[in-house]
PDB file of C-alpha atoms in Angstrom:
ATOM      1  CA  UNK A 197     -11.477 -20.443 -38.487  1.00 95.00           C
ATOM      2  CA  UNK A 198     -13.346 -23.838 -37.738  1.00 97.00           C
ATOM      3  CA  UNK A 199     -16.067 -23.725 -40.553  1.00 98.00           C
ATOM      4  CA  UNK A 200     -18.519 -26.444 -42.811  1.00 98.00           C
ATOM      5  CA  UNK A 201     -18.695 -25.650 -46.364  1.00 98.00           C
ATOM      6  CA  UNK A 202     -21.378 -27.468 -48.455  1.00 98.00           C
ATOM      7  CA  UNK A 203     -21.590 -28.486 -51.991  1.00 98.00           C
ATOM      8  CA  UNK A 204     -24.186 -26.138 -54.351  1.00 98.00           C
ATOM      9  CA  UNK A 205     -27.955 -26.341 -54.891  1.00 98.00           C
ATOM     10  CA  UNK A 206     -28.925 -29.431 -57.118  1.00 98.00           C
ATOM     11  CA  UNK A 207     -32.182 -29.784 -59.069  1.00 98.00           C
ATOM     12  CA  UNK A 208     -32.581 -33.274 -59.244  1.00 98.00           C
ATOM     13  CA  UNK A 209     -35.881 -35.463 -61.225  1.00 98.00           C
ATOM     14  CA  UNK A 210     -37.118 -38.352 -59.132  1.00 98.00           C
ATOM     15  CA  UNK A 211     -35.296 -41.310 -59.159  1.00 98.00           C
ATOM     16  CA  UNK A 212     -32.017 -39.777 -59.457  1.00 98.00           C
ATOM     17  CA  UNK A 213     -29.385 -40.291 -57.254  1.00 98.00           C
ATOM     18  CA  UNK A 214     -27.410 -37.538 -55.465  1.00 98.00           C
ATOM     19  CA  UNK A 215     -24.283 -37.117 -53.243  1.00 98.00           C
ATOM     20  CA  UNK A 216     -23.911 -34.003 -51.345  1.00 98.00           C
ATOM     21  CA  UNK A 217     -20.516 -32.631 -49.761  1.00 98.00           C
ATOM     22  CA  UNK A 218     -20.039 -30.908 -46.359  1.00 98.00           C
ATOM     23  CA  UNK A 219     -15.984 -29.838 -46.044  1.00 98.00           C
ATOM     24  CA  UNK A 220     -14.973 -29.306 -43.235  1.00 98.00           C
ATOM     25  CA  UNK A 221     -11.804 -26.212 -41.863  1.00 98.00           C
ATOM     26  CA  UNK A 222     -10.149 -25.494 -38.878  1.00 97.00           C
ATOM     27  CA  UNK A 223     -10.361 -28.377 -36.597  1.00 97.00           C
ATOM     28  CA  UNK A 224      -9.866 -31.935 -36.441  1.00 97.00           C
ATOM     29  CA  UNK A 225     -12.429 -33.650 -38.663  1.00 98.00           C
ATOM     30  CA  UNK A 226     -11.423 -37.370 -37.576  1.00 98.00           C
ATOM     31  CA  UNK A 227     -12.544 -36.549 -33.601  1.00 98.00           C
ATOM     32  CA  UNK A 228     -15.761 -34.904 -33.757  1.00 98.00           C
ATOM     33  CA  UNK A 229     -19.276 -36.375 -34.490  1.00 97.00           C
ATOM     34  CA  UNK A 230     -20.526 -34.540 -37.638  1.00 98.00           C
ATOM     35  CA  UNK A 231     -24.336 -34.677 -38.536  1.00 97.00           C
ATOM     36  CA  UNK A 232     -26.811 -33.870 -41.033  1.00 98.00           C
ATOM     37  CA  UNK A 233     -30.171 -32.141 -40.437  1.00 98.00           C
ATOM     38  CA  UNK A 234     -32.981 -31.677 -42.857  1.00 98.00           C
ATOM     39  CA  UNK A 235     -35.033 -28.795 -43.411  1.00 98.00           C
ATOM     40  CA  UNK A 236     -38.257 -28.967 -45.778  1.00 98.00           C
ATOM     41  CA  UNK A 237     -39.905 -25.410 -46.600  1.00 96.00           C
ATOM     42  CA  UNK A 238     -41.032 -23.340 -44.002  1.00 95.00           C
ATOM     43  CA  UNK A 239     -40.765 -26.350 -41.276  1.00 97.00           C
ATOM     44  CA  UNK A 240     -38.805 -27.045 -38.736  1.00 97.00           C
ATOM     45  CA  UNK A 241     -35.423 -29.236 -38.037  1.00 98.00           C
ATOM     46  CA  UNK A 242     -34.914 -32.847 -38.622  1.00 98.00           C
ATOM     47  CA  UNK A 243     -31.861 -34.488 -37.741  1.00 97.00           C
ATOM     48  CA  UNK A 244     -31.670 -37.181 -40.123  1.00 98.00           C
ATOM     49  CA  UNK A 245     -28.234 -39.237 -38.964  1.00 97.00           C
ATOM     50  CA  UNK A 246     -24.572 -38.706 -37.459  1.00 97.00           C
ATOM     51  CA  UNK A 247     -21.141 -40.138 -38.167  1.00 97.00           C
ATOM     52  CA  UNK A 248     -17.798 -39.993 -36.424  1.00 97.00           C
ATOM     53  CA  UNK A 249     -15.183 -39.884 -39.177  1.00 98.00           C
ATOM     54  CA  UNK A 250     -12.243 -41.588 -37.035  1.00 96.00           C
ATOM     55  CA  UNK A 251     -13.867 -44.618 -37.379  1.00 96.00           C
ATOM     56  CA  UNK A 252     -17.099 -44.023 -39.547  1.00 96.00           C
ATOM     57  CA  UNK A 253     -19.655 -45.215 -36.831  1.00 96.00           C
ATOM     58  CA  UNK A 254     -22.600 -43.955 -38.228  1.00 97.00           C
ATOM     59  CA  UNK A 255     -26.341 -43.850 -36.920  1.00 96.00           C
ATOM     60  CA  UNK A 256     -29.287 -42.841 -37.802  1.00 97.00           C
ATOM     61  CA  UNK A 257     -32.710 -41.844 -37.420  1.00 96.00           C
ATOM     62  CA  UNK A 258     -35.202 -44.057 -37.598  1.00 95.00           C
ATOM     63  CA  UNK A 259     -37.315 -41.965 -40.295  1.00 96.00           C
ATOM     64  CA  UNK A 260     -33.953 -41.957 -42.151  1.00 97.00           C
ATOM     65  CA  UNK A 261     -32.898 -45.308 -42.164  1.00 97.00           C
ATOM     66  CA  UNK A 262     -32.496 -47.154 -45.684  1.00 97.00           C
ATOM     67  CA  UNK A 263     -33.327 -43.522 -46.877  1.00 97.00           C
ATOM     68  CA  UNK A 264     -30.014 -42.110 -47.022  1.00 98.00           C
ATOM     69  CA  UNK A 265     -26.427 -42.952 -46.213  1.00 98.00           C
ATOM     70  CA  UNK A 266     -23.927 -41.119 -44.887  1.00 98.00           C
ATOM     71  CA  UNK A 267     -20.338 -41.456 -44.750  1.00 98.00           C
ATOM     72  CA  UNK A 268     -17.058 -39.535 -44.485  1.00 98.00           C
ATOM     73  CA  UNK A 269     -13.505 -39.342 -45.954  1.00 98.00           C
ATOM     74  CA  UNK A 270     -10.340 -37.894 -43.321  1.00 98.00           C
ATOM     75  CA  UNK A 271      -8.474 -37.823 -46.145  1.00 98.00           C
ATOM     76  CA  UNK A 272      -9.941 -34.799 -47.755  1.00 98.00           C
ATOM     77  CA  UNK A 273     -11.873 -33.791 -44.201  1.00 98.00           C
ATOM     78  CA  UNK A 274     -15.476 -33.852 -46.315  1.00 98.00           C
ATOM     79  CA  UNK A 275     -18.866 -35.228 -45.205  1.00 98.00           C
ATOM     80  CA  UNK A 276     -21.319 -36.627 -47.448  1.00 98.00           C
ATOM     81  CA  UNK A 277     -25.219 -38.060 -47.636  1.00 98.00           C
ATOM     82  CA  UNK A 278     -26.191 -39.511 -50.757  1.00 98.00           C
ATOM     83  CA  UNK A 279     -29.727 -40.607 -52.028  1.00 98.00           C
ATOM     84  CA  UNK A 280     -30.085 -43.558 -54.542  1.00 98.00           C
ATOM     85  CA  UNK A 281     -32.663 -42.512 -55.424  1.00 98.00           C
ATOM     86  CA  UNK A 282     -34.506 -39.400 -54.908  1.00 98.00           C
ATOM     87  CA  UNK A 283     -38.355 -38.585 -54.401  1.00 98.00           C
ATOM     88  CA  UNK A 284     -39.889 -35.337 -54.274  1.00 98.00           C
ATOM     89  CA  UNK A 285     -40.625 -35.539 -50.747  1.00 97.00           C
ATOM     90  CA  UNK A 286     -36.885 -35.211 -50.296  1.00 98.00           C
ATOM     91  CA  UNK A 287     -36.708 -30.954 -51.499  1.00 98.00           C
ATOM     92  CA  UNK A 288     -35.428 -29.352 -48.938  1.00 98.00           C
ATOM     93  CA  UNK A 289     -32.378 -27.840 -47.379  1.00 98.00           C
ATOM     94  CA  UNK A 290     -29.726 -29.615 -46.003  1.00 98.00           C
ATOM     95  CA  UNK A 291     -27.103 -28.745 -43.136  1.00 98.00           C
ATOM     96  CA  UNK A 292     -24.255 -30.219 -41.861  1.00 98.00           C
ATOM     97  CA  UNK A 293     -23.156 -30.021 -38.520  1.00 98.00           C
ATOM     98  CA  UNK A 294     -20.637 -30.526 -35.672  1.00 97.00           C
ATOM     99  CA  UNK A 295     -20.984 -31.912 -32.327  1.00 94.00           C
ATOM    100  CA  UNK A 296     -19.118 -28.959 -30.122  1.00 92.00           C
ATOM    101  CA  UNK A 297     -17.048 -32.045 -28.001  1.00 92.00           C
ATOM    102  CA  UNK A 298     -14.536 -33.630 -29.279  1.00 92.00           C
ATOM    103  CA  UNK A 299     -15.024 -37.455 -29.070  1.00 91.00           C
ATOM    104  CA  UNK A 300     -18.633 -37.063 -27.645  1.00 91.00           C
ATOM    105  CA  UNK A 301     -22.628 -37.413 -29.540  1.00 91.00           C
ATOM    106  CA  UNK A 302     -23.430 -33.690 -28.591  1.00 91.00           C
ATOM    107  CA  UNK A 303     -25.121 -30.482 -29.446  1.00 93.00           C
ATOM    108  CA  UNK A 304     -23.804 -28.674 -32.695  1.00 96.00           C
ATOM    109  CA  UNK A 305     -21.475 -25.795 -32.405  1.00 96.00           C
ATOM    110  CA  UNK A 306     -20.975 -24.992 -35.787  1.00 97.00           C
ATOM    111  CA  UNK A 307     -23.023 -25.664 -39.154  1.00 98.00           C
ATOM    112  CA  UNK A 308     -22.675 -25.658 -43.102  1.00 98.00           C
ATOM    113  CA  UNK A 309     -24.849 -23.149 -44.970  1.00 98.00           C
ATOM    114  CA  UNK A 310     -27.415 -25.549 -46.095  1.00 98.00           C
ATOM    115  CA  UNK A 311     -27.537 -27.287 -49.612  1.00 98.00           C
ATOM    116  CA  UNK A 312     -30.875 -26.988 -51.373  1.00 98.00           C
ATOM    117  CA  UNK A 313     -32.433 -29.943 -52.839  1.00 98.00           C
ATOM    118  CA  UNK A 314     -35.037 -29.655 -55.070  1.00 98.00           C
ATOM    119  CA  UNK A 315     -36.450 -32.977 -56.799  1.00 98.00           C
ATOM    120  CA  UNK A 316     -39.239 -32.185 -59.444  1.00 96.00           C
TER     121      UNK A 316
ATOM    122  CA  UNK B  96     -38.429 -38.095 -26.828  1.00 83.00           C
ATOM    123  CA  UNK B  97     -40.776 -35.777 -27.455  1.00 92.00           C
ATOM    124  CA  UNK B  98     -40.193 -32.279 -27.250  1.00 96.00           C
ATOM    125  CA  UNK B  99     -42.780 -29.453 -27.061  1.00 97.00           C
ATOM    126  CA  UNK B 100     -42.536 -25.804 -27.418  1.00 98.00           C
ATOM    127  CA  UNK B 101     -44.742 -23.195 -26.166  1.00 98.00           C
ATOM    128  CA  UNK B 102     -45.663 -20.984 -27.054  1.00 97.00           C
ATOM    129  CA  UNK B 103     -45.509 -21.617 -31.153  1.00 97.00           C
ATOM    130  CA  UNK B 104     -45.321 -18.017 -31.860  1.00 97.00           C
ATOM    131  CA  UNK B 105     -45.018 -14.799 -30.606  1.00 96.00           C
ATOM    132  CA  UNK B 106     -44.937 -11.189 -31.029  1.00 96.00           C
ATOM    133  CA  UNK B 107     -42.646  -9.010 -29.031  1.00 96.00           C
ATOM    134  CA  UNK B 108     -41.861  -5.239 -28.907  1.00 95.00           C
ATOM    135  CA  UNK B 109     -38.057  -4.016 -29.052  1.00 95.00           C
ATOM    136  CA  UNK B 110     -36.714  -4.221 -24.966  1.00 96.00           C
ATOM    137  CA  UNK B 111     -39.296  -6.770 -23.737  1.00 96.00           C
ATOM    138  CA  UNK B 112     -38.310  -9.579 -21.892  1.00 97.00           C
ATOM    139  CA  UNK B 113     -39.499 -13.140 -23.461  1.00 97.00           C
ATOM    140  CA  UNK B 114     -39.015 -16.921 -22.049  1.00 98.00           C
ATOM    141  CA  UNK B 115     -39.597 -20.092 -24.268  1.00 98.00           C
ATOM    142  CA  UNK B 116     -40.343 -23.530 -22.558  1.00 98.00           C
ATOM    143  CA  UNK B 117     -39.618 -26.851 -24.084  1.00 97.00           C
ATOM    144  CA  UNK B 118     -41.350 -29.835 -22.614  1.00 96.00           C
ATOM    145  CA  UNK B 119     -39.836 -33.351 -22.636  1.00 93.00           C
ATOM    146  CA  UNK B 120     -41.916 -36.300 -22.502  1.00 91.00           C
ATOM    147  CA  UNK B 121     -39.114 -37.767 -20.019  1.00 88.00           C
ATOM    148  CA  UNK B 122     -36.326 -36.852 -18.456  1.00 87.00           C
ATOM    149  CA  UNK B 123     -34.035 -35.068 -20.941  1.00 81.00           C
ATOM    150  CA  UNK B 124     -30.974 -34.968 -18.449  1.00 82.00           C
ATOM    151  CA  UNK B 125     -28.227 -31.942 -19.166  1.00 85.00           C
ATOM    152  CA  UNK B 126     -28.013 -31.800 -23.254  1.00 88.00           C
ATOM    153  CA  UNK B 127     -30.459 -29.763 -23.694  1.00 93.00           C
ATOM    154  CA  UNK B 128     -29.608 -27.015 -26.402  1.00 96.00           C
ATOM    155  CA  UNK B 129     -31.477 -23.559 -27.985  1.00 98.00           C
ATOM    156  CA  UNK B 130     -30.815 -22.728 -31.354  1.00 98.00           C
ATOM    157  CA  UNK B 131     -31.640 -19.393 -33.134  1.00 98.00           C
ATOM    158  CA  UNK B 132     -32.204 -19.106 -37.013  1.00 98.00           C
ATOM    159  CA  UNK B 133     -33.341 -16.405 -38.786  1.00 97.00           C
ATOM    160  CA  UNK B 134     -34.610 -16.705 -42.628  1.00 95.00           C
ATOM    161  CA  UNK B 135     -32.281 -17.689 -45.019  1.00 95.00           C
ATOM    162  CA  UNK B 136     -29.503 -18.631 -42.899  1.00 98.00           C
ATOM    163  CA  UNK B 137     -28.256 -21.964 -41.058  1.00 98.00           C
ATOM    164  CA  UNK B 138     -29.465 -22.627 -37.138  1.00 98.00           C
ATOM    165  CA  UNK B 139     -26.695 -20.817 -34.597  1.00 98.00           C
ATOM    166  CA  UNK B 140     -26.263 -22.310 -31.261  1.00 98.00           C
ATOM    167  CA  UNK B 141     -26.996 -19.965 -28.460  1.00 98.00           C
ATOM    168  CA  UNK B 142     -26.874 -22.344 -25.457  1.00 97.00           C
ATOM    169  CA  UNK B 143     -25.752 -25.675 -24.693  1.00 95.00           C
ATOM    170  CA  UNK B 144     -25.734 -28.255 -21.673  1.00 93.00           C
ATOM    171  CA  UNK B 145     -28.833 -26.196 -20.522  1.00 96.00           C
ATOM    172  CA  UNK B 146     -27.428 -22.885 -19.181  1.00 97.00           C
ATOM    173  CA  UNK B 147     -24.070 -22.814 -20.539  1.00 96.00           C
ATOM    174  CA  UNK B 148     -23.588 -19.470 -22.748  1.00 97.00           C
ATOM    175  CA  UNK B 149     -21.743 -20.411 -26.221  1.00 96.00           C
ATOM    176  CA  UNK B 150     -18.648 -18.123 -27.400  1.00 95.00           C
ATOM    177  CA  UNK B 151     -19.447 -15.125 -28.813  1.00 96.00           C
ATOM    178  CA  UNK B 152     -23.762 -14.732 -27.679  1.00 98.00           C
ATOM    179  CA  UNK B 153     -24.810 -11.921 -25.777  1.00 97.00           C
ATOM    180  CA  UNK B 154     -25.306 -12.423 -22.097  1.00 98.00           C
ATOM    181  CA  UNK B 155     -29.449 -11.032 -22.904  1.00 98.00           C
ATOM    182  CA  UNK B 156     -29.466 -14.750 -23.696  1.00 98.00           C
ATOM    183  CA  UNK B 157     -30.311 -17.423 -20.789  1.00 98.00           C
ATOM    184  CA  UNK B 158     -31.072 -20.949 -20.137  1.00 97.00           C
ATOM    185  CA  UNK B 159     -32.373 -22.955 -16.936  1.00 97.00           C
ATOM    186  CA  UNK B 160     -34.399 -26.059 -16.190  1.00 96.00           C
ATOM    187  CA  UNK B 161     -34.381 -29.591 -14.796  1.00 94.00           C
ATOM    188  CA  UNK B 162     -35.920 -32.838 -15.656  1.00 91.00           C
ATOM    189  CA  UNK B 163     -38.572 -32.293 -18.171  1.00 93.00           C
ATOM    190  CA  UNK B 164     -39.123 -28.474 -18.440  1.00 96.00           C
ATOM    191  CA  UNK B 165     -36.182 -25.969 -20.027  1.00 97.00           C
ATOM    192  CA  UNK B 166     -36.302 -22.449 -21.088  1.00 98.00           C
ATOM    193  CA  UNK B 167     -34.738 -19.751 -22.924  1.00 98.00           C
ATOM    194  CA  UNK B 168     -34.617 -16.555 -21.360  1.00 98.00           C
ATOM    195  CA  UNK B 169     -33.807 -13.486 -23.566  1.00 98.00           C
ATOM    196  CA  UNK B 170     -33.764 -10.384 -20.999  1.00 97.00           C
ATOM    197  CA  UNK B 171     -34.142  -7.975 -23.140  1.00 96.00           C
ATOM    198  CA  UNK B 172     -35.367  -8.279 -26.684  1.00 96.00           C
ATOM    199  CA  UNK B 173     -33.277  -6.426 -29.213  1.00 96.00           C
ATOM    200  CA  UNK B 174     -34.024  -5.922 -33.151  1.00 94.00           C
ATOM    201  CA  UNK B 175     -31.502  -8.814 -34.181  1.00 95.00           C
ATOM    202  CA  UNK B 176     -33.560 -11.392 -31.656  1.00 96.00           C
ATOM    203  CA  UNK B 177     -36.710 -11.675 -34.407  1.00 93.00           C
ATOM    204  CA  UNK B 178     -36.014 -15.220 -35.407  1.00 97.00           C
ATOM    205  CA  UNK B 179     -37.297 -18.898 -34.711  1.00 98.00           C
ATOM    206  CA  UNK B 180     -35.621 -20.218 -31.880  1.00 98.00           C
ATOM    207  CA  UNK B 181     -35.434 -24.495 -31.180  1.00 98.00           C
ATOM    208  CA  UNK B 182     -34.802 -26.627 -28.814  1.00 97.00           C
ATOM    209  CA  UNK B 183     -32.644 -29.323 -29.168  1.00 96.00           C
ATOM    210  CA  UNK B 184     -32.166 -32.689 -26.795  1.00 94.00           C
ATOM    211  CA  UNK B 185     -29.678 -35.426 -27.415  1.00 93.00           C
ATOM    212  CA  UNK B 186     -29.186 -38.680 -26.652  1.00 89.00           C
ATOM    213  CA  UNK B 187     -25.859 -40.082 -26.813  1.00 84.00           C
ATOM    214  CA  UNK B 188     -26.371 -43.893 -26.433  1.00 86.00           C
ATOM    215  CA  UNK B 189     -27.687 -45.107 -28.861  1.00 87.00           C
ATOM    216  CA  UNK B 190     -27.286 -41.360 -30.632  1.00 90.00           C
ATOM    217  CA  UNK B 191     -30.508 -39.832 -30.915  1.00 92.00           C
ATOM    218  CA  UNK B 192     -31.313 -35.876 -31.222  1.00 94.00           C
ATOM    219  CA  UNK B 193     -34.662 -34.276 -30.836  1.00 95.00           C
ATOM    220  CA  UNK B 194     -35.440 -30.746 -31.819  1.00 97.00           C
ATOM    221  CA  UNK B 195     -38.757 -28.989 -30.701  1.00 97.00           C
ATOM    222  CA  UNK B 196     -41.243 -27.643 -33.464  1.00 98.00           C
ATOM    223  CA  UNK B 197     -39.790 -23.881 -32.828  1.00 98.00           C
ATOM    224  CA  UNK B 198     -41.401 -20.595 -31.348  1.00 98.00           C
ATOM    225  CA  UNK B 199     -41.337 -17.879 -33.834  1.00 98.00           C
ATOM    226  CA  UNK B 200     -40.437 -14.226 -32.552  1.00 97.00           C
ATOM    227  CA  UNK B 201     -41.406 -11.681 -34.415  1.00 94.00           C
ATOM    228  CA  UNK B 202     -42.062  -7.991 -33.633  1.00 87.00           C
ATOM    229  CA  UNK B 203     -45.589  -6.464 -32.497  1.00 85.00           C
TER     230      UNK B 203
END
């Protein structure tokens, strides 16, 4: 079964830093495009930045640039974004995601449960 | 981009028949996607590349549109349907995705 699990909730202070996991089953992690998306409460979907594990190309959002980084390991088929360091404003949920074509930037066929964030 | 959805909310009875528009503010070209997500749980895709049904979604569920203007269809609304419901464009070069602000469903 092609799934994304993600790492636990973290409760974080601001100023921490913080690496969160996204592991992925089933498929071939090196050819698809896997993303991240943010979530704060009770608002909608922000898609925060994208990398292709074959050959970690990685982009992101503007709003998320210098805010995050993203990267990815084939040899243990895991996904990560990691804060240096964190700010309230970051609590939220986090989901991973996979484009649904192989090779191709595309819509997201399958996603992780969500890791909640909460700096305070 | 800039995507719109319209109408923000709405409330719906059990067998009604509800459509969702998302507005571009150009031309968003085929990759436009709807997502469903209830409370508590992770976005699920419903349709992708406009009108193309993913695995496993009831046929109730329907996409169309051209250009700048897309909507989601559901033909008849069934007690599992209350949820918020997004659209979602994307860019591949450079990669960029958009999602709409969501319309929320939820029963009359």
């Amino acid at each position: 079964e092609v799934q994304l699990v993600q790492s636990g909730a973290e409760v974080k202070k601001p100023g921490d830093s913080l690496k969160i996991s996204c592991k992925a089953f089933g498929y071939s992690f090196s050819k698809y495009w896997i993303g991240w998306v943010r979530q704060k409460p009770g608002k909608g979907l922000e898609w925060m930045g994208i990398i292709y594990p074959g050959d970690s190309d990685t982009r992101y959002s503007p709003s998320f640039e210098g805010q995050v980084t993203i990267s990815a390991d084939t040899s243990t088929n895991t996904a990560y974004v990691q804060w240096s360091s964190l700010k309230a404003s970051d609590t939220a949920m986090y989901y991973c995601a996979k484009s649904w074509q192989m090779g191709t930037v595309n819509n997201f066929d399958i996603w992780g449960q969500g890791t909640r964030v909460t700096v305070s | 981009i800039q995507l719109t959805q319209s109408p923000s909310s709405l409330s719906a009875s059990v067998g009604d028949r509800v459509t969702i528009t998302c507005r571009a503010s150009q031309d968003m070209g085929t990759s436009l996607a709807w997502y469903q997500q209830k409370p508590g749980e992770p976005p699920k895709l419903l349709i992708y590349a406009v009108s193309s049904l993913q695995s496993r979604v009831p046929s109730r569920f329907s996409g169309s549109g051209s250009g700048t203007d897309f909507s989601l269809t559901i033909s008849s609304l069934h007690p599992e349907d209350f949820a918020t419901y997004y659209c979602q464009q994307v860019d591949p070069y450079p990669p960029r995705f958009t999602f709409g602000p969501g319309t929320k469903v939820d029963i009359k």
